[in-house]
Amino acid sequence: MGNFGSTQAMITVLKNNKALLGNRKSLFRSKKDYISSKKTYSSISGEFFDYKTASPELLEEIRQKFIKERRKEAIKNGLLLAFIISVCIFLTYIFFISETNSLNKSSNEIKPKETKQFRLIIKDGDEWIDAGNYENAIIQYTRAAKLFPNQFEVEYRICLGYSYLCRYDQKECEKGKEIVLKTIEKYPNENKMKELVQFFSD
C-alpha cells in the first residue's frame, strides 16, 4: 500500500513538471521557426548565427530585426491587396460603362415594331422628291429623323431635300447650307455629302 502511494505521488510530480515545461515561452515557436529565423538573421547580418551561444542583447537585436521585417511584409501585402482591389473596382467600372453604352446604343437602333412606319415615311419623302415637292420631302425626312435619330441615310435625304430646294426653288439656301455643313462635320468620311455643297454655290 505504501509503495502504491509513493508511485502515485511521483506520477503527480511528473505531470506538474510537464505542465510547467509546457508553459515556458520560447523566442521561436517551433524548430521550423528557429531554422527560418537563423536563415533570416544570417541573410540580414551576413554573420553565422548560433542561437545557443547568443547573448540577450543579440537576441533582442534579432527580435527587433524580425519585427521590422514583418512590418515590411505587412506593408507590402497591404499595398498588393490595395492594388488588387483597385484593379477590381476599375474593371467593374469599365464593365458598367460598357453595359450602359450598349443599352443606349440599343435604344437608338430601329425597333422591329416601328420599322414599317419608318419605311413608309422614307418612301413618302422619296416620292415627294421625285415629284419636285422638296418642302414636303424635307418634312417627311425630318419626321423619320425624329423617329430614329443618328441615321446617316435619313440625314443625307434631309440635306438632299434642302439642296434641291435651294437650287431649283431658290428657298432656304442659308439654312440648307448650314445643315449640310453640320452633317459633313458629323460624317466626315461620307464623300457624297461633300457633293451637295455645290448646290449652294453663288
GROMACS .gro file of C-alpha atoms in nm:
model
  202
    1MET     CA    1   0.000   0.000   0.000
    2GLY     CA    2   0.287   0.236   0.085
    3ASN     CA    3   0.462   0.169  -0.247
    4PHE     CA    4   0.142   0.241  -0.437
    5GLY     CA    5   0.108   0.578  -0.262
    6SER     CA    6   0.468   0.668  -0.346
    7THR     CA    7   0.412   0.577  -0.713
    8GLN     CA    8   0.102   0.796  -0.732
    9ALA     CA    9   0.288   1.089  -0.576
   10MET     CA   10   0.574   1.052  -0.827
   11ILE     CA   11   0.329   1.048  -1.122
   12THR     CA   12   0.166   1.363  -0.989
   13VAL     CA   13   0.505   1.537  -0.961
   14LEU     CA   14   0.598   1.438  -1.319
   15LYS     CA   15   0.267   1.571  -1.454
   16ASN     CA   16   0.319   1.901  -1.272
   17ASN     CA   17   0.672   1.931  -1.409
   18LYS     CA   18   0.546   1.858  -1.760
   19ALA     CA   19   0.278   2.124  -1.723
   20LEU     CA   20   0.537   2.375  -1.607
   21LEU     CA   21   0.762   2.294  -1.901
   22GLY     CA   22   0.467   2.338  -2.139
   23ASN     CA   23   0.412   2.696  -2.016
   24ARG     CA   24   0.764   2.808  -2.092
   25LYS     CA   25   0.778   3.057  -2.377
   26SER     CA   26   1.049   3.042  -2.636
   27LEU     CA   27   1.168   3.308  -2.876
   28PHE     CA   28   1.081   3.065  -3.155
   29ARG     CA   29   0.750   2.878  -3.160
   30SER     CA   30   0.889   2.567  -3.333
   31LYS     CA   31   1.201   2.414  -3.476
   32LYS     CA   32   1.087   2.537  -3.815
   33ASP     CA   33   1.065   2.895  -3.685
   34TYR     CA   34   1.411   2.858  -3.533
   35ILE     CA   35   1.569   2.739  -3.858
   36SER     CA   36   1.386   3.009  -4.055
   37SER     CA   37   1.497   3.271  -3.802
   38LYS     CA   38   1.859   3.164  -3.833
   39LYS     CA   39   1.841   3.196  -4.211
   40THR     CA   40   1.669   3.535  -4.186
   41TYR     CA   41   1.923   3.676  -3.944
   42SER     CA   42   2.217   3.539  -4.142
   43SER     CA   43   2.080   3.698  -4.461
   44ILE     CA   44   2.044   4.033  -4.282
   45SER     CA   45   2.370   4.044  -4.090
   46GLY     CA   46   2.587   3.829  -4.313
   47GLU     CA   47   2.713   3.652  -3.999
   48PHE     CA   48   2.689   3.296  -3.869
   49PHE     CA   49   2.420   3.282  -3.602
   50ASP     CA   50   2.425   3.030  -3.317
   51TYR     CA   51   2.116   3.063  -3.104
   52LYS     CA   52   2.259   2.857  -2.816
   53THR     CA   53   2.551   3.093  -2.755
   54ALA     CA   54   2.368   3.417  -2.841
   55SER     CA   55   2.362   3.688  -2.575
   56PRO     CA   56   2.037   3.855  -2.458
   57GLU     CA   57   2.142   4.172  -2.641
   58LEU     CA   58   2.190   3.978  -2.965
   59LEU     CA   59   1.855   3.806  -2.921
   60GLU     CA   60   1.689   4.146  -2.869
   61GLU     CA   61   1.858   4.276  -3.181
   62ILE     CA   62   1.728   3.975  -3.373
   63ARG     CA   63   1.380   4.031  -3.235
   64GLN     CA   64   1.382   4.395  -3.347
   65LYS     CA   65   1.502   4.294  -3.693
   66PHE     CA   66   1.224   4.039  -3.718
   67ILE     CA   67   0.968   4.299  -3.616
   68LYS     CA   68   1.092   4.533  -3.888
   69GLU     CA   69   1.085   4.255  -4.146
   70ARG     CA   70   0.730   4.161  -4.050
   71ARG     CA   71   0.621   4.525  -4.075
   72LYS     CA   72   0.774   4.550  -4.422
   73GLU     CA   73   0.598   4.229  -4.523
   74ALA     CA   74   0.267   4.357  -4.384
   75ILE     CA   75   0.303   4.687  -4.574
   76LYS     CA   76   0.391   4.501  -4.895
   77ASN     CA   77   0.091   4.271  -4.858
   78GLY     CA   78  -0.133   4.569  -4.781
   79LEU     CA   79  -0.018   4.752  -5.094
   80LEU     CA   80  -0.068   4.440  -5.302
   81LEU     CA   81  -0.419   4.396  -5.164
   82ALA     CA   82  -0.499   4.763  -5.231
   83PHE     CA   83  -0.373   4.725  -5.589
   84ILE     CA   84  -0.588   4.417  -5.648
   85ILE     CA   85  -0.895   4.593  -5.506
   86SER     CA   86  -0.827   4.899  -5.726
   87VAL     CA   87  -0.799   4.680  -6.037
   88CYS     CA   88  -1.126   4.504  -5.949
   89ILE     CA   89  -1.304   4.838  -5.899
   90PHE     CA   90  -1.163   4.970  -6.229
   91LEU     CA   91  -1.271   4.660  -6.422
   92THR     CA   92  -1.616   4.677  -6.263
   93TYR     CA   93  -1.645   5.044  -6.368
   94ILE     CA   94  -1.536   4.964  -6.725
   95PHE     CA   95  -1.789   4.681  -6.743
   96PHE     CA   96  -2.065   4.909  -6.611
   97ILE     CA   97  -1.982   5.183  -6.866
   98SER     CA   98  -1.971   4.926  -7.146
   99GLU     CA   99  -2.310   4.786  -7.049
  100THR     CA  100  -2.459   5.135  -7.023
  101ASN     CA  101  -2.330   5.232  -7.369
  102SER     CA  102  -2.463   4.907  -7.509
  103LEU     CA  103  -2.808   4.980  -7.368
  104ASN     CA  104  -2.802   5.335  -7.505
  105LYS     CA  105  -2.695   5.207  -7.846
  106SER     CA  106  -2.973   4.952  -7.844
  107SER     CA  107  -3.228   5.219  -7.762
  108ASN     CA  108  -3.120   5.414  -8.074
  109GLU     CA  109  -3.147   5.117  -8.305
  110ILE     CA  110  -3.452   5.066  -8.522
  111LYS     CA  111  -3.714   4.862  -8.338
  112PRO     CA  112  -3.896   4.595  -8.537
  113LYS     CA  113  -4.243   4.727  -8.449
  114GLU     CA  114  -4.159   5.074  -8.581
  115THR     CA  115  -3.966   4.964  -8.890
  116LYS     CA  116  -4.275   4.961  -9.109
  117GLN     CA  117  -4.376   5.315  -9.011
  118PHE     CA  118  -4.021   5.437  -9.063
  119ARG     CA  119  -4.001   5.289  -9.413
  120LEU     CA  120  -4.337   5.431  -9.510
  121ILE     CA  121  -4.227   5.782  -9.407
  122ILE     CA  122  -3.900   5.749  -9.602
  123LYS     CA  123  -4.086   5.618  -9.906
  124ASP     CA  124  -4.329   5.909  -9.890
  125GLY     CA  125  -4.038   6.154  -9.873
  126ASP     CA  126  -3.871   5.991 -10.172
  127GLU     CA  127  -4.193   6.022 -10.370
  128TRP     CA  128  -4.215   6.395 -10.286
  129ILE     CA  129  -3.853   6.436 -10.404
  130ASP     CA  130  -3.936   6.267 -10.735
  131ALA     CA  131  -4.244   6.489 -10.771
  132GLY     CA  132  -4.033   6.802 -10.719
  133ASN     CA  133  -4.204   6.897 -10.390
  134TYR     CA  134  -3.891   6.936 -10.183
  135GLU     CA  135  -4.055   7.106  -9.887
  136ASN     CA  136  -4.287   6.810  -9.825
  137ALA     CA  137  -3.995   6.573  -9.873
  138ILE     CA  138  -3.797   6.759  -9.605
  139ILE     CA  139  -4.095   6.740  -9.368
  140GLN     CA  140  -4.119   6.362  -9.409
  141TYR     CA  141  -3.747   6.305  -9.375
  142THR     CA  142  -3.742   6.518  -9.060
  143ARG     CA  143  -4.021   6.303  -8.916
  144ALA     CA  144  -3.813   5.993  -8.986
  145ALA     CA  145  -3.507   6.153  -8.820
  146LYS     CA  146  -3.710   6.224  -8.505
  147LEU     CA  147  -3.836   5.867  -8.502
  148PHE     CA  148  -3.485   5.723  -8.532
  149PRO     CA  149  -3.209   5.981  -8.479
  150ASN     CA  150  -2.848   5.949  -8.592
  151GLN     CA  151  -2.928   5.757  -8.911
  152PHE     CA  152  -2.697   5.880  -9.187
  153GLU     CA  153  -2.924   5.787  -9.478
  154VAL     CA  154  -3.208   5.992  -9.327
  155GLU     CA  155  -2.988   6.293  -9.258
  156TYR     CA  156  -2.848   6.269  -9.610
  157ARG     CA  157  -3.200   6.281  -9.755
  158ILE     CA  158  -3.276   6.593  -9.548
  159CYS     CA  159  -2.965   6.762  -9.689
  160LEU     CA  160  -3.058   6.647 -10.038
  161GLY     CA  161  -3.403   6.799  -9.997
  162TYR     CA  162  -3.257   7.134  -9.891
  163SER     CA  163  -3.005   7.120 -10.176
  164TYR     CA  164  -3.279   7.077 -10.437
  165LEU     CA  165  -3.498   7.336 -10.265
  166CYS     CA  166  -3.219   7.594 -10.287
  167ARG     CA  167  -3.109   7.510 -10.640
  168TYR     CA  168  -3.447   7.478 -10.809
  169ASP     CA  169  -3.683   7.685 -10.590
  170GLN     CA  170  -3.429   7.934 -10.453
  171LYS     CA  171  -3.560   7.878 -10.098
  172GLU     CA  172  -3.395   7.813  -9.759
  173CYS     CA  173  -3.045   7.837  -9.906
  174GLU     CA  174  -2.875   7.966  -9.593
  175LYS     CA  175  -3.048   7.716  -9.366
  176GLY     CA  176  -2.981   7.433  -9.608
  177LYS     CA  177  -2.613   7.516  -9.639
  178GLU     CA  178  -2.579   7.530  -9.260
  179ILE     CA  179  -2.745   7.188  -9.223
  180VAL     CA  180  -2.527   7.037  -9.496
  181LEU     CA  181  -2.204   7.168  -9.339
  182LYS     CA  182  -2.303   7.036  -8.995
  183THR     CA  183  -2.382   6.697  -9.145
  184ILE     CA  184  -2.046   6.689  -9.324
  185GLU     CA  185  -1.877   6.767  -8.994
  186LYS     CA  186  -2.072   6.485  -8.831
  187TYR     CA  187  -1.992   6.236  -9.110
  188PRO     CA  188  -1.652   6.347  -9.249
  189ASN     CA  189  -1.590   6.019  -9.434
  190GLU     CA  190  -1.910   6.031  -9.637
  191ASN     CA  191  -1.794   6.169  -9.973
  192LYS     CA  192  -2.141   6.201 -10.123
  193MET     CA  193  -2.225   6.461  -9.860
  194LYS     CA  194  -1.949   6.687  -9.993
  195GLU     CA  195  -2.107   6.679 -10.338
  196LEU     CA  196  -2.413   6.860 -10.203
  197VAL     CA  197  -2.215   7.175 -10.117
  198GLN     CA  198  -2.208   7.272 -10.485
  199PHE     CA  199  -2.584   7.326 -10.477
  200PHE     CA  200  -2.532   7.628 -10.251
  201SER     CA  201  -2.258   7.796 -10.456
  202ASP     CA  202  -2.328   8.151 -10.573
   0.00000   0.00000   0.00000
